[in-house]
Coordinates of C-alpha atoms in Angstrom, one line a residue:
X1185 CA 16.8 -94.4 28.1
X1186 CA 18.7 -92.3 26.2
X1187 CA 16.9 -89.7 23.7
X1188 CA 13.4 -90.0 25.9
X1189 CA 12.6 -92.4 23.0
X1190 CA 10.5 -95.6 23.4
X1191 CA 11.6 -98.8 22.1
X1192 CA 12.9 -101.5 24.5
X1193 CA 14.7 -101.8 27.9
X1194 CA 17.7 -104.7 28.2
X1195 CA 16.6 -106.3 25.1
X1196 CA 12.9 -106.3 26.5
X1197 CA 9.7 -104.9 25.3
X1198 CA 8.1 -102.5 27.1
X1199 CA 4.6 -102.6 26.8
X1200 CA 1.7 -100.7 28.5
X1201 CA -1.8 -102.1 28.9
X1202 CA -5.2 -100.1 28.7
X1203 CA -8.6 -101.8 29.6
X1204 CA -11.8 -99.9 31.4
X1205 CA -12.1 -103.7 32.5
X1206 CA -9.3 -105.0 35.4
X1207 CA -9.7 -108.7 34.7
X1208 CA -8.9 -108.1 31.3
X1209 CA -5.7 -106.0 32.6
X1210 CA -4.7 -108.3 34.8
X1211 CA -5.0 -111.5 32.8
X1212 CA -2.9 -109.4 29.8
X1213 CA -0.5 -108.9 32.5
X1214 CA 0.1 -112.5 33.8
X1215 CA 0.1 -113.9 30.3
X1216 CA 2.8 -111.2 28.8
X1217 CA 5.0 -111.0 31.8
X1218 CA 5.6 -114.9 31.6
X1219 CA 7.7 -113.9 28.1
X1220 CA 11.1 -112.8 28.7
X1221 CA 11.2 -110.5 26.0
X1222 CA 8.1 -108.2 27.7
X1223 CA 8.1 -105.8 30.7
X1224 CA 4.6 -104.4 31.3
X1225 CA 5.5 -101.2 32.6
X1226 CA 2.0 -99.7 33.1
X1227 CA -1.7 -101.1 33.3
X1228 CA -4.4 -98.1 33.5
X1229 CA -8.6 -98.0 32.5
X1230 CA -8.5 -95.0 30.8
X1231 CA -5.8 -94.1 28.0
X1232 CA -6.0 -90.2 27.4
X1233 CA -6.2 -89.8 31.5
X1234 CA -3.2 -91.6 31.9
X1235 CA -0.9 -89.6 29.4
X1236 CA 1.3 -88.4 32.3
X1237 CA 1.9 -92.0 33.3
X1238 CA 2.7 -92.9 29.2
X1239 CA 5.5 -89.9 29.2
X1240 CA 7.0 -91.3 32.4
X1241 CA 7.1 -95.2 31.5
X1242 CA 7.5 -94.4 27.7
X1243 CA 6.2 -97.8 26.4
X1244 CA 7.3 -98.9 22.9
X1245 CA 3.7 -100.5 22.4
X1246 CA 0.6 -99.1 24.0
X1247 CA -2.1 -102.7 23.6
X1248 CA -5.5 -101.0 23.8
X1249 CA -8.9 -102.9 24.8
X1250 CA -11.2 -101.6 22.1
X1251 CA -15.3 -101.6 24.1
X1252 CA -16.5 -98.8 22.0
X1253 CA -15.5 -98.4 18.2
X1254 CA -16.3 -95.0 17.8
X1255 CA -14.7 -93.6 21.1
X1256 CA -11.3 -96.0 20.4
X1257 CA -10.9 -94.8 17.1
X1258 CA -10.9 -90.7 18.6
X1259 CA -8.4 -91.9 20.9
X1260 CA -6.2 -93.4 18.5
X1261 CA -6.3 -90.2 16.6
X1262 CA -5.1 -88.3 19.4
X1263 CA -2.5 -90.7 20.8
X1264 CA -0.8 -90.8 17.9
X1265 CA -0.5 -86.9 18.5
X1266 CA 0.5 -87.4 22.3
X1267 CA 2.8 -90.4 22.0
X1268 CA 4.2 -90.0 18.3
X1269 CA 7.0 -92.6 19.0
X1270 CA 4.9 -95.0 21.2
X1271 CA 3.3 -97.7 18.5
X1272 CA -0.5 -98.4 19.5
X1273 CA -1.7 -102.0 18.7
X1274 CA -5.6 -102.4 19.4
X1275 CA -7.7 -105.7 20.9
X1276 CA -10.6 -106.0 19.8
X1277 CA -13.7 -108.0 19.0
X1278 CA -13.5 -110.2 15.5
X1279 CA -12.8 -106.8 13.7
X1280 CA -14.3 -106.0 10.6
X1281 CA -12.1 -104.9 7.4
X1282 CA -13.8 -101.4 7.3
X1283 CA -13.1 -100.9 11.4
X1284 CA -9.6 -102.3 10.8
X1285 CA -9.0 -99.9 7.8
X1286 CA -10.0 -97.2 10.0
X1287 CA -8.0 -98.2 13.0
X1288 CA -4.7 -98.4 10.8
X1289 CA -6.1 -94.6 9.2
X1290 CA -6.0 -93.2 12.6
X1291 CA -2.8 -94.6 13.5
X1292 CA -3.0 -97.8 14.9
X1293 CA 0.0 -100.7 13.7
X1294 CA -2.7 -103.4 13.9
X1295 CA -6.0 -105.2 15.5
X1296 CA -5.5 -108.5 17.2
X1297 CA -8.8 -110.4 17.8
X1298 CA -9.7 -110.9 21.2
X1299 CA -10.5 -114.8 20.4
X1300 CA -7.1 -115.2 18.9
X1301 CA -4.5 -117.7 20.3
X1302 CA -2.1 -115.7 22.9
X1303 CA 0.9 -117.0 20.3
X1304 CA -0.6 -114.8 17.8
X1305 CA -0.9 -111.5 20.1
X1306 CA 2.9 -112.2 21.0
X1307 CA 3.6 -112.6 17.3
X1308 CA 1.4 -109.2 16.6
X1309 CA 3.8 -107.5 19.4
X1310 CA 6.7 -108.8 17.8
X1311 CA 5.6 -107.3 14.6
X1312 CA 4.7 -103.9 15.6
X1313 CA 7.6 -103.5 18.1
X1314 CA 10.0 -104.2 15.0
X1315 CA 8.1 -101.1 13.0
X1316 CA 5.9 -103.3 11.1
X1317 CA 1.9 -103.3 10.3
X1318 CA -0.1 -106.3 11.7
X1319 CA -2.9 -106.4 9.5
X1320 CA -5.2 -109.2 8.3
X1321 CA -5.1 -111.3 5.5
X1322 CA -8.2 -110.2 3.8
X1323 CA -7.0 -106.3 4.5
X1324 CA -3.9 -106.7 3.1
X1325 CA -5.0 -108.4 -0.1
X1326 CA -7.9 -105.4 -0.1
X1327 CA -4.8 -102.7 0.1
X1328 CA -3.1 -104.6 -2.5
X1329 CA -5.7 -104.5 -4.9
X1330 CA -6.5 -100.8 -4.2
X1331 CA -2.9 -100.2 -5.1
X1332 CA -3.2 -102.3 -8.4
X1333 CA -6.1 -100.5 -9.4
X1334 CA -5.0 -97.0 -8.4
X1335 CA -7.4 -96.1 -5.8
X1336 CA -6.7 -93.4 -3.8
X1337 CA -6.5 -95.4 -0.6
X1338 CA -5.7 -92.1 1.6
X1339 CA -9.0 -90.7 0.7
X1340 CA -11.3 -93.6 -0.1
X1341 CA -14.0 -93.8 1.9
X1342 CA -13.7 -97.3 3.8
X1343 CA -17.1 -97.2 5.6
X1344 CA -18.8 -97.8 2.1
X1345 CA -21.5 -95.0 2.9
X1346 CA -23.6 -93.6 -0.2
X1347 CA -23.6 -90.1 -0.6
X1348 CA -27.4 -90.0 0.5
X1349 CA -26.2 -91.9 4.0
X1350 CA -23.3 -89.6 4.4
X1351 CA -25.7 -87.0 3.8
X1352 CA -28.1 -88.3 7.0
X1353 CA -25.2 -88.8 8.6
X1354 CA -24.1 -85.2 8.4
X1355 CA -27.8 -84.4 9.6
X1356 CA -27.4 -87.0 12.4
X1357 CA -23.8 -85.2 13.6
X1358 CA -26.1 -81.8 13.7
X1359 CA -28.2 -83.1 16.1
X1360 CA -31.5 -83.7 13.9
X1361 CA -34.4 -85.8 14.7
X1362 CA -35.4 -88.3 12.1
X1363 CA -39.1 -86.4 11.5
X1364 CA -36.7 -83.2 10.7
X1365 CA -34.3 -84.9 8.5
X1366 CA -37.2 -86.3 6.7
X1367 CA -38.5 -83.0 6.0
X1368 CA -34.8 -81.8 4.6
X1369 CA -34.6 -84.7 2.2
X1370 CA -38.5 -84.9 1.5
X1371 CA -38.5 -88.4 2.2
X1372 CA -40.6 -90.4 4.5
X1373 CA -39.4 -91.0 8.4
X1374 CA -39.1 -94.6 7.6
X1375 CA -36.9 -94.3 4.8
X1376 CA -34.5 -92.2 7.3
X1377 CA -34.9 -95.0 9.7
X1378 CA -34.0 -97.7 7.1
X1379 CA -30.9 -95.4 5.9
X1380 CA -29.7 -95.0 9.9
X1381 CA -30.0 -98.7 10.0
X1382 CA -27.7 -99.0 7.2
X1383 CA -25.3 -96.5 8.4
X1384 CA -24.8 -97.9 11.8
X1385 CA -23.9 -101.6 10.3
X1386 CA -21.3 -100.2 8.0
X1387 CA -19.8 -98.0 10.9
X1388 CA -20.4 -100.7 13.7
X1389 CA -22.1 -98.2 15.9
X1390 CA -25.5 -98.9 18.3
X1391 CA -26.1 -95.3 18.8
X1392 CA -26.6 -91.7 17.3
X1393 CA -23.6 -90.2 19.5
X1394 CA -21.2 -93.2 18.1
X1395 CA -22.4 -91.9 14.4
X1396 CA -21.6 -88.5 15.2
X1397 CA -18.5 -89.1 16.5
X1398 CA -17.3 -91.1 13.3
X1399 CA -18.8 -88.5 11.1
X1400 CA -16.7 -85.7 12.8
X1401 CA -13.4 -88.1 12.9
X1402 CA -13.9 -89.1 9.1
X1403 CA -14.5 -85.2 8.5
X1404 CA -11.1 -83.8 9.5
X1405 CA -9.1 -86.6 8.3
X1406 CA -11.1 -86.6 4.5
X1407 CA -11.3 -82.8 4.6
X1408 CA -15.5 -83.0 4.7
X1409 CA -17.0 -79.6 5.9
X1410 CA -19.3 -80.3 9.2
X1411 CA -22.7 -79.3 8.0
X1412 CA -23.6 -75.8 8.7
X1413 CA -26.5 -75.6 11.4
X1414 CA -30.0 -75.5 10.2
X1415 CA -31.8 -72.6 10.7
X1416 CA -34.6 -73.7 12.6
X1417 CA -37.9 -71.4 12.3
X1418 CA -39.1 -69.2 15.3
X1419 CA -42.3 -69.3 16.7
X1420 CA -44.7 -67.3 14.6
X1421 CA -46.1 -64.0 15.9
X1422 CA -49.5 -63.8 16.2
X1423 CA -50.6 -60.2 15.3
X1424 CA -53.0 -58.5 17.8
X1425 CA -56.0 -56.8 16.3
X1426 CA -55.4 -52.8 16.7
X1427 CA -58.0 -50.8 18.6
X1428 CA -60.1 -48.4 16.4
X1429 CA -58.7 -46.0 18.7
X1430 CA -55.1 -46.1 17.8

């Protein structure tokens, strides 16, 4: 392969598979390996940890089995820098438009639902291999509408978080507990919990760590500043009574 570029070999498309689940990887190897137009050059359980493998095999496409939305978006962002000539295609649970939007922004070339027919996956690989982007009809419509209405798709917040929800997410990323957040915002702890439930639903996460990862990921891309550390008051010193003779 000349020039160290990741494209095709003998008319076949070189693909590397990433999944922490061995049965998924081997199933994909069997499925895709039957196609004359595809050659599987690697199957690994970790994308970032297998950088040397990808640098050696130079796949045209990296097919990634997504299991953790926040972590997977961070992985995509890093891989776009480490492997600029390799196209990234995500195999996901039924992706929401928000996740799909975030994935495309992070550098993926598309998302394929895991319940899709094998023919749909093969078609997505073909489309991405040609340098195009594979998106759902709903997301394509959404992007067209944004352009038609003059919306700035680069700076848009596809998560749909309100200013207050983003503010609470910033405190979560800083490591604040619900009671501490409530004290800072002068609201009840139950109000904070309600906001957090909405944030989790919009970001498709289930833990504070995943939400924090989303915050820092989106901060880098949208130019938002991470929250300044909150200074917690130290323990009050008790004054000792002085001796009458001192």
